[in-house]
Short mmCIF file of C-alpha atoms in Angstrom, two decimals:
data_model
loop_
_atom_site.label_atom_id
_atom_site.label_comp_id
_atom_site.label_asym_id
_atom_site.label_seq_id
_atom_site.Cartn_x
_atom_site.Cartn_y
_atom_site.Cartn_z
CA ALA S 1 44.72 147.90 129.83
CA GLY S 2 46.47 148.48 126.57
CA LYS S 3 44.36 151.39 125.39
CA SER S 4 46.11 153.69 128.50
CA MET S 5 49.44 153.11 126.36
CA GLY S 6 47.77 153.57 123.10
CA LEU S 7 47.63 149.91 122.38
CA ALA S 8 43.78 149.27 121.60
CA SER S 9 44.30 145.75 120.58
CA ILE S 10 46.11 144.50 123.58
CA GLY S 11 44.28 143.79 126.59
CA ALA S 12 44.98 142.77 130.19
CA GLN S 13 45.24 139.12 129.86
CA THR S 14 47.91 139.61 126.71
CA MET S 15 50.09 141.84 129.01
CA ARG S 16 49.86 139.10 131.67
CA LYS S 17 50.68 136.36 129.33
CA THR S 18 53.69 138.93 128.36
CA PHE S 19 54.89 139.35 131.64
CA ALA S 20 54.82 135.64 132.59
CA TRP S 21 56.88 134.94 129.25
CA ARG S 22 59.34 137.73 130.13
CA TYR S 23 59.65 136.83 133.61
CA TYR S 24 60.39 133.26 132.78
CA LYS S 25 62.78 133.92 129.94
CA ALA S 26 64.90 136.25 132.55
CA THR S 27 64.86 133.89 135.36
CA GLY S 28 64.66 130.63 133.76
CA ASP S 29 62.44 129.72 136.96
CA ILE S 30 58.87 128.47 136.43
CA TYR S 31 58.36 128.07 140.01
CA LEU S 32 59.40 131.59 140.62
CA THR S 33 57.21 132.87 137.88
CA SER S 34 54.28 130.98 139.13
CA LYS S 35 54.76 132.81 142.44
CA GLN S 36 54.83 135.92 140.93
CA LEU S 37 51.46 135.37 139.04
CA HIS S 38 49.94 133.88 142.19
CA HIS S 39 49.05 130.63 140.62
CA LYS S 40 48.15 127.87 142.85
CA ASN S 41 49.53 125.06 140.24
CA VAL S 42 53.04 125.51 138.39
CA SER S 43 51.09 123.62 135.39
CA THR S 44 49.03 127.18 134.96
CA THR S 45 52.07 128.93 134.73
CA GLN S 46 53.60 126.79 132.18
CA ARG S 47 50.90 127.41 130.04
CA TYR S 48 51.29 131.15 130.29
CA ALA S 49 54.88 130.95 130.07
CA GLU S 50 54.95 128.86 126.75
CA LEU S 51 57.89 130.33 124.86
CA SER S 52 57.05 128.94 121.33
CA SER S 53 53.80 131.42 121.34
CA GLU S 54 54.10 133.78 118.43
CA ARG S 55 51.40 135.97 119.93
CA GLN S 56 53.33 136.42 123.34
CA LYS S 57 56.42 137.21 121.11
CA GLN S 58 54.76 139.63 119.35
CA ALA S 59 53.19 141.49 122.29
CA ALA S 60 56.80 141.48 124.16
CA ASN S 61 58.37 143.04 120.97
CA ILE S 62 55.62 146.01 121.12
CA LEU S 63 56.07 146.59 124.99
CA ASP S 64 59.77 146.53 124.16
CA ASP S 65 59.12 149.52 121.60
CA LEU S 66 57.35 151.35 124.30
CA ILE S 67 60.24 151.18 126.92
#
């Protein structure tokens, strides 16, 4: 997925986790984030939206540079 944007090292899973992190950061609502990701359990979303993940922060910064 990242190759289409010139980012060979970023895959679909990283992009999905970045979306979850950024969506949660913007809304502050883990339930809404869970619904956007179509997760059955909010606990799954909590792993995706973990704010302390350095990898997710780096991916978000890369995406910010593209936008």
